[in-house]
Amino acid sequence: MGLSLKTAVAIIEAALARGHELRLAPLTVAVLDAGGHLVALQREDNSGILRVEIASGKAWGALGMGIGSRELGERATKVPHFFNALAAASQGRLVPVAGGVLVRDASGIIGAVGISGDTSDNDEACALAGIAAAGLVGQTGARPAEA
Amino acid sequence: MGLSLKTAVAIIEAALARGHELRLAPLTVAVLDAGGHLVALQREDNSGILRVEIASGKAWGALGMGIGSRELGERATKVPHFFNALAAASQGRLVPVAGGVLVRDASGIIGAVGISGDTSDNDEACALAGIAAAGLVGQTGARPAEA
Amino acid sequence: MGLSLKTAVAIIEAALARGHELRLAPLTVAVLDAGGHLVALQREDNSGILRVEIASGKAWGALGMGIGSRELGERATKVPHFFNALAAASQGRLVPVAGGVLVRDASGIIGAVGISGDTSDNDEACALAGIAAAGLVGQTGARPAEA
Amino acid sequence: MGLSLKTAVAIIEAALARGHELRLAPLTVAVLDAGGHLVALQREDNSGILRVEIASGKAWGALGMGIGSRELGERATKVPHFFNALAAASQGRLVPVAGGVLVRDASGIIGAVGISGDTSDNDEACALAGIAAAGLVGQTGARPAEA
């Protein structure tokens, strides 16, 4: 089935609600399908003009490597030359820092959520909250979290 | 004031509702602020993977020239070499065909809506419906429609 | 399920076999998933070095618009400025000429096949042969062929 | 003579078979001719969407410098600014990490194999297995391995 627009909007609304609860800075939330294409995006008022590319890039990078962007960020600190090459190879579409979370259902990976605006830990927390609210499972590393 | 996220979401929802009334093909709707940056986007299920770029490009082109994309399309048929140059100059961000509508309030141009998925006339009709539903004024040409 | 590697290889082998039967020029065959990403590609000996981009671009364009590349080619002759804009918007990934065929199963569009090397009509014939051999349905226009 | 499609397919099949023996993550295998152009590619199910660019980039980088990508990776850790410049100069086509192996026959370098999906050491092991199975010689550094 893939990741429907209805699901994507539900994820965004729940993620932004979590951000408001935590009194975070204005967020931008991007939801991509498994092919790396936008399904829905919302940028809150006063969220910076590069936040669209950053939020999308966190999600795209997670899909590109099949690994959540938190782990990509950890790897990037160890082999920066490789991630510089990936940035170029992906034409800037890969942003290796926490806040890009793979979305799974029973069939496997169906898309990814990327958030930018506050600290990357807080961005990620909102992504996970949004995914959970939609009844789906988030993945921040190389494999699904254990139950 | 600019174009708020709340307004952008209202425009998208009304535009998609209009598309459903008209039984159109699945649409992608992009709302950009005056700086040409996405505020919100929704791509309906089964809307093609280039529709994000096309919808955004119609809106961006309208902002880029200060002219609604319907008139850009008419001009492009007369001076195609100029618009080919614009495509390159904008790095592919300008798509000169109807469906990109400038959004005005009393202060002037505050953003643009771009829609892709059905015929460009139908795309534009949905953009105008969405803008009107938000209490704003759409502009498809070089100047505001007369009252 | 999407378009598996096993299916992609079966499509390519049958498409190339058809080309040999018809004594065509050397072909390049690309099979993309629904997200526009390569699953498999084969370039026959003496098939030109740009054939990879052309074959991929026919398939990518079909997915990008949700329309087979034969119809894209027909539309491009009517509104060339729009397709010039699409070429730029897609960063050269859209090639609007026959030979890019959408692949459907019961669930809808699961990918696309693009072929380049001989005339575009012959390229398309081989794509359709390959898709049929894999038990799937090809689409060269804006909607599925009627049964 | 160059690197024929028949040889390229044989390399891919043997490389993937080796990956299955080692129970590796899903792999993407790209085979390029001496000019740096794809001859054949296969991406296994659930191999990430950027793996095509990474596998191709490892092989392309090896051809670009005439040095296997293992050694490129070692050099990149010493002079990262140079490899950042190479990434830009190659428009993202060079990925300096193990898994890109030059292919030699008696006449010299006839192409390169790039693999991505598991650790770079495992990727490389599969590339070498594929090349050997085709009766050819792999090169992971600046010069051929000694007999």
JSON list of N, CA and C in Angstrom, two decimals, chain A residues 85 88-89, chain D residues 57 60-61 64-65 83-96:
[
{"chain": "A", "resi": 85, "resn": "ALA", "atom": "N", "xyz": [31.44, 12.42, 0.28]},
{"chain": "A", "resi": 85, "resn": "ALA", "atom": "CA", "xyz": [31.18, 11.84, -1.04]},
{"chain": "A", "resi": 85, "resn": "ALA", "atom": "C", "xyz": [29.70, 11.54, -1.23]},
{"chain": "A", "resi": 88, "resn": "ALA", "atom": "N", "xyz": [27.75, 14.61, -2.14]},
{"chain": "A", "resi": 88, "resn": "ALA", "atom": "CA", "xyz": [27.89, 14.94, -3.55]},
{"chain": "A", "resi": 88, "resn": "ALA", "atom": "C", "xyz": [27.14, 13.93, -4.42]},
{"chain": "A", "resi": 89, "resn": "ALA", "atom": "N", "xyz": [27.28, 12.64, -4.09]},
{"chain": "A", "resi": 89, "resn": "ALA", "atom": "CA", "xyz": [26.64, 11.60, -4.91]},
{"chain": "A", "resi": 89, "resn": "ALA", "atom": "C", "xyz": [25.12, 11.75, -4.90]},
{"chain": "D", "resi": 57, "resn": "GLY", "atom": "N", "xyz": [29.50, 4.82, -7.78]},
{"chain": "D", "resi": 57, "resn": "GLY", "atom": "CA", "xyz": [30.53, 5.80, -7.42]},
{"chain": "D", "resi": 57, "resn": "GLY", "atom": "C", "xyz": [31.83, 5.17, -6.95]},
{"chain": "D", "resi": 60, "resn": "TRP", "atom": "N", "xyz": [33.28, 4.05, -10.28]},
{"chain": "D", "resi": 60, "resn": "TRP", "atom": "CA", "xyz": [33.67, 5.22, -11.09]},
{"chain": "D", "resi": 60, "resn": "TRP", "atom": "C", "xyz": [34.92, 5.88, -10.51]},
{"chain": "D", "resi": 61, "resn": "GLY", "atom": "N", "xyz": [34.95, 5.98, -9.18]},
{"chain": "D", "resi": 61, "resn": "GLY", "atom": "CA", "xyz": [36.12, 6.58, -8.55]},
{"chain": "D", "resi": 61, "resn": "GLY", "atom": "C", "xyz": [37.38, 5.79, -8.83]},
{"chain": "D", "resi": 64, "resn": "GLY", "atom": "N", "xyz": [38.24, 6.59, -12.19]},
{"chain": "D", "resi": 64, "resn": "GLY", "atom": "CA", "xyz": [38.59, 8.01, -12.30]},
{"chain": "D", "resi": 64, "resn": "GLY", "atom": "C", "xyz": [40.04, 8.27, -11.93]},
{"chain": "D", "resi": 65, "resn": "MET", "atom": "N", "xyz": [40.53, 7.53, -10.92]},
{"chain": "D", "resi": 65, "resn": "MET", "atom": "CA", "xyz": [41.89, 7.73, -10.46]},
{"chain": "D", "resi": 65, "resn": "MET", "atom": "C", "xyz": [42.83, 6.63, -10.92]},
{"chain": "D", "resi": 83, "resn": "PHE", "atom": "N", "xyz": [39.89, 15.09, -1.44]},
{"chain": "D", "resi": 83, "resn": "PHE", "atom": "CA", "xyz": [38.78, 14.24, -1.88]},
{"chain": "D", "resi": 83, "resn": "PHE", "atom": "C", "xyz": [37.45, 14.98, -1.88]},
{"chain": "D", "resi": 84, "resn": "ASN", "atom": "N", "xyz": [37.32, 15.99, -1.03]},
{"chain": "D", "resi": 84, "resn": "ASN", "atom": "CA", "xyz": [36.13, 16.84, -1.15]},
{"chain": "D", "resi": 84, "resn": "ASN", "atom": "C", "xyz": [36.14, 17.56, -2.49]},
{"chain": "D", "resi": 85, "resn": "ALA", "atom": "N", "xyz": [37.33, 18.00, -2.88]},
{"chain": "D", "resi": 85, "resn": "ALA", "atom": "CA", "xyz": [37.44, 18.67, -4.19]},
{"chain": "D", "resi": 85, "resn": "ALA", "atom": "C", "xyz": [37.14, 17.69, -5.32]},
{"chain": "D", "resi": 86, "resn": "LEU", "atom": "N", "xyz": [37.60, 16.44, -5.17]},
{"chain": "D", "resi": 86, "resn": "LEU", "atom": "CA", "xyz": [37.33, 15.44, -6.20]},
{"chain": "D", "resi": 86, "resn": "LEU", "atom": "C", "xyz": [35.83, 15.14, -6.29]},
{"chain": "D", "resi": 87, "resn": "ALA", "atom": "N", "xyz": [35.16, 15.09, -5.13]},
{"chain": "D", "resi": 87, "resn": "ALA", "atom": "CA", "xyz": [33.71, 14.85, -5.15]},
{"chain": "D", "resi": 87, "resn": "ALA", "atom": "C", "xyz": [33.02, 15.92, -5.98]},
{"chain": "D", "resi": 88, "resn": "ALA", "atom": "N", "xyz": [33.44, 17.15, -5.76]},
{"chain": "D", "resi": 88, "resn": "ALA", "atom": "CA", "xyz": [32.84, 18.25, -6.52]},
{"chain": "D", "resi": 88, "resn": "ALA", "atom": "C", "xyz": [33.25, 18.19, -7.99]},
{"chain": "D", "resi": 89, "resn": "ALA", "atom": "N", "xyz": [34.54, 17.95, -8.23]},
{"chain": "D", "resi": 89, "resn": "ALA", "atom": "CA", "xyz": [35.04, 17.93, -9.61]},
{"chain": "D", "resi": 89, "resn": "ALA", "atom": "C", "xyz": [34.38, 16.83, -10.44]},
{"chain": "D", "resi": 90, "resn": "SER", "atom": "N", "xyz": [34.03, 15.74, -9.78]},
{"chain": "D", "resi": 90, "resn": "SER", "atom": "CA", "xyz": [33.41, 14.61, -10.48]},
{"chain": "D", "resi": 90, "resn": "SER", "atom": "C", "xyz": [31.89, 14.70, -10.45]},
{"chain": "D", "resi": 91, "resn": "GLN", "atom": "N", "xyz": [31.38, 15.80, -9.91]},
{"chain": "D", "resi": 91, "resn": "GLN", "atom": "CA", "xyz": [29.93, 15.95, -9.78]},
{"chain": "D", "resi": 91, "resn": "GLN", "atom": "C", "xyz": [29.31, 14.78, -9.01]},
{"chain": "D", "resi": 92, "resn": "GLY", "atom": "N", "xyz": [30.01, 14.39, -7.95]},
{"chain": "D", "resi": 92, "resn": "GLY", "atom": "CA", "xyz": [29.46, 13.39, -7.06]},
{"chain": "D", "resi": 92, "resn": "GLY", "atom": "C", "xyz": [29.63, 11.96, -7.53]},
{"chain": "D", "resi": 93, "resn": "ARG", "atom": "N", "xyz": [30.40, 11.76, -8.60]},
{"chain": "D", "resi": 93, "resn": "ARG", "atom": "CA", "xyz": [30.50, 10.40, -9.13]},
{"chain": "D", "resi": 93, "resn": "ARG", "atom": "C", "xyz": [31.59, 9.56, -8.49]},
{"chain": "D", "resi": 94, "resn": "LEU", "atom": "N", "xyz": [32.39, 10.16, -7.57]},
{"chain": "D", "resi": 94, "resn": "LEU", "atom": "CA", "xyz": [33.51, 9.43, -6.95]},
{"chain": "D", "resi": 94, "resn": "LEU", "atom": "C", "xyz": [33.21, 9.17, -5.48]},
{"chain": "D", "resi": 95, "resn": "VAL", "atom": "N", "xyz": [33.18, 7.91, -5.08]},
{"chain": "D", "resi": 95, "resn": "VAL", "atom": "CA", "xyz": [32.91, 7.52, -3.69]},
{"chain": "D", "resi": 95, "resn": "VAL", "atom": "C", "xyz": [34.12, 6.75, -3.17]},
{"chain": "D", "resi": 96, "resn": "PRO", "atom": "N", "xyz": [34.97, 7.38, -2.35]},
{"chain": "D", "resi": 96, "resn": "PRO", "atom": "CA", "xyz": [36.26, 6.79, -1.97]},
{"chain": "D", "resi": 96, "resn": "PRO", "atom": "C", "xyz": [36.18, 5.90, -0.74]}
]
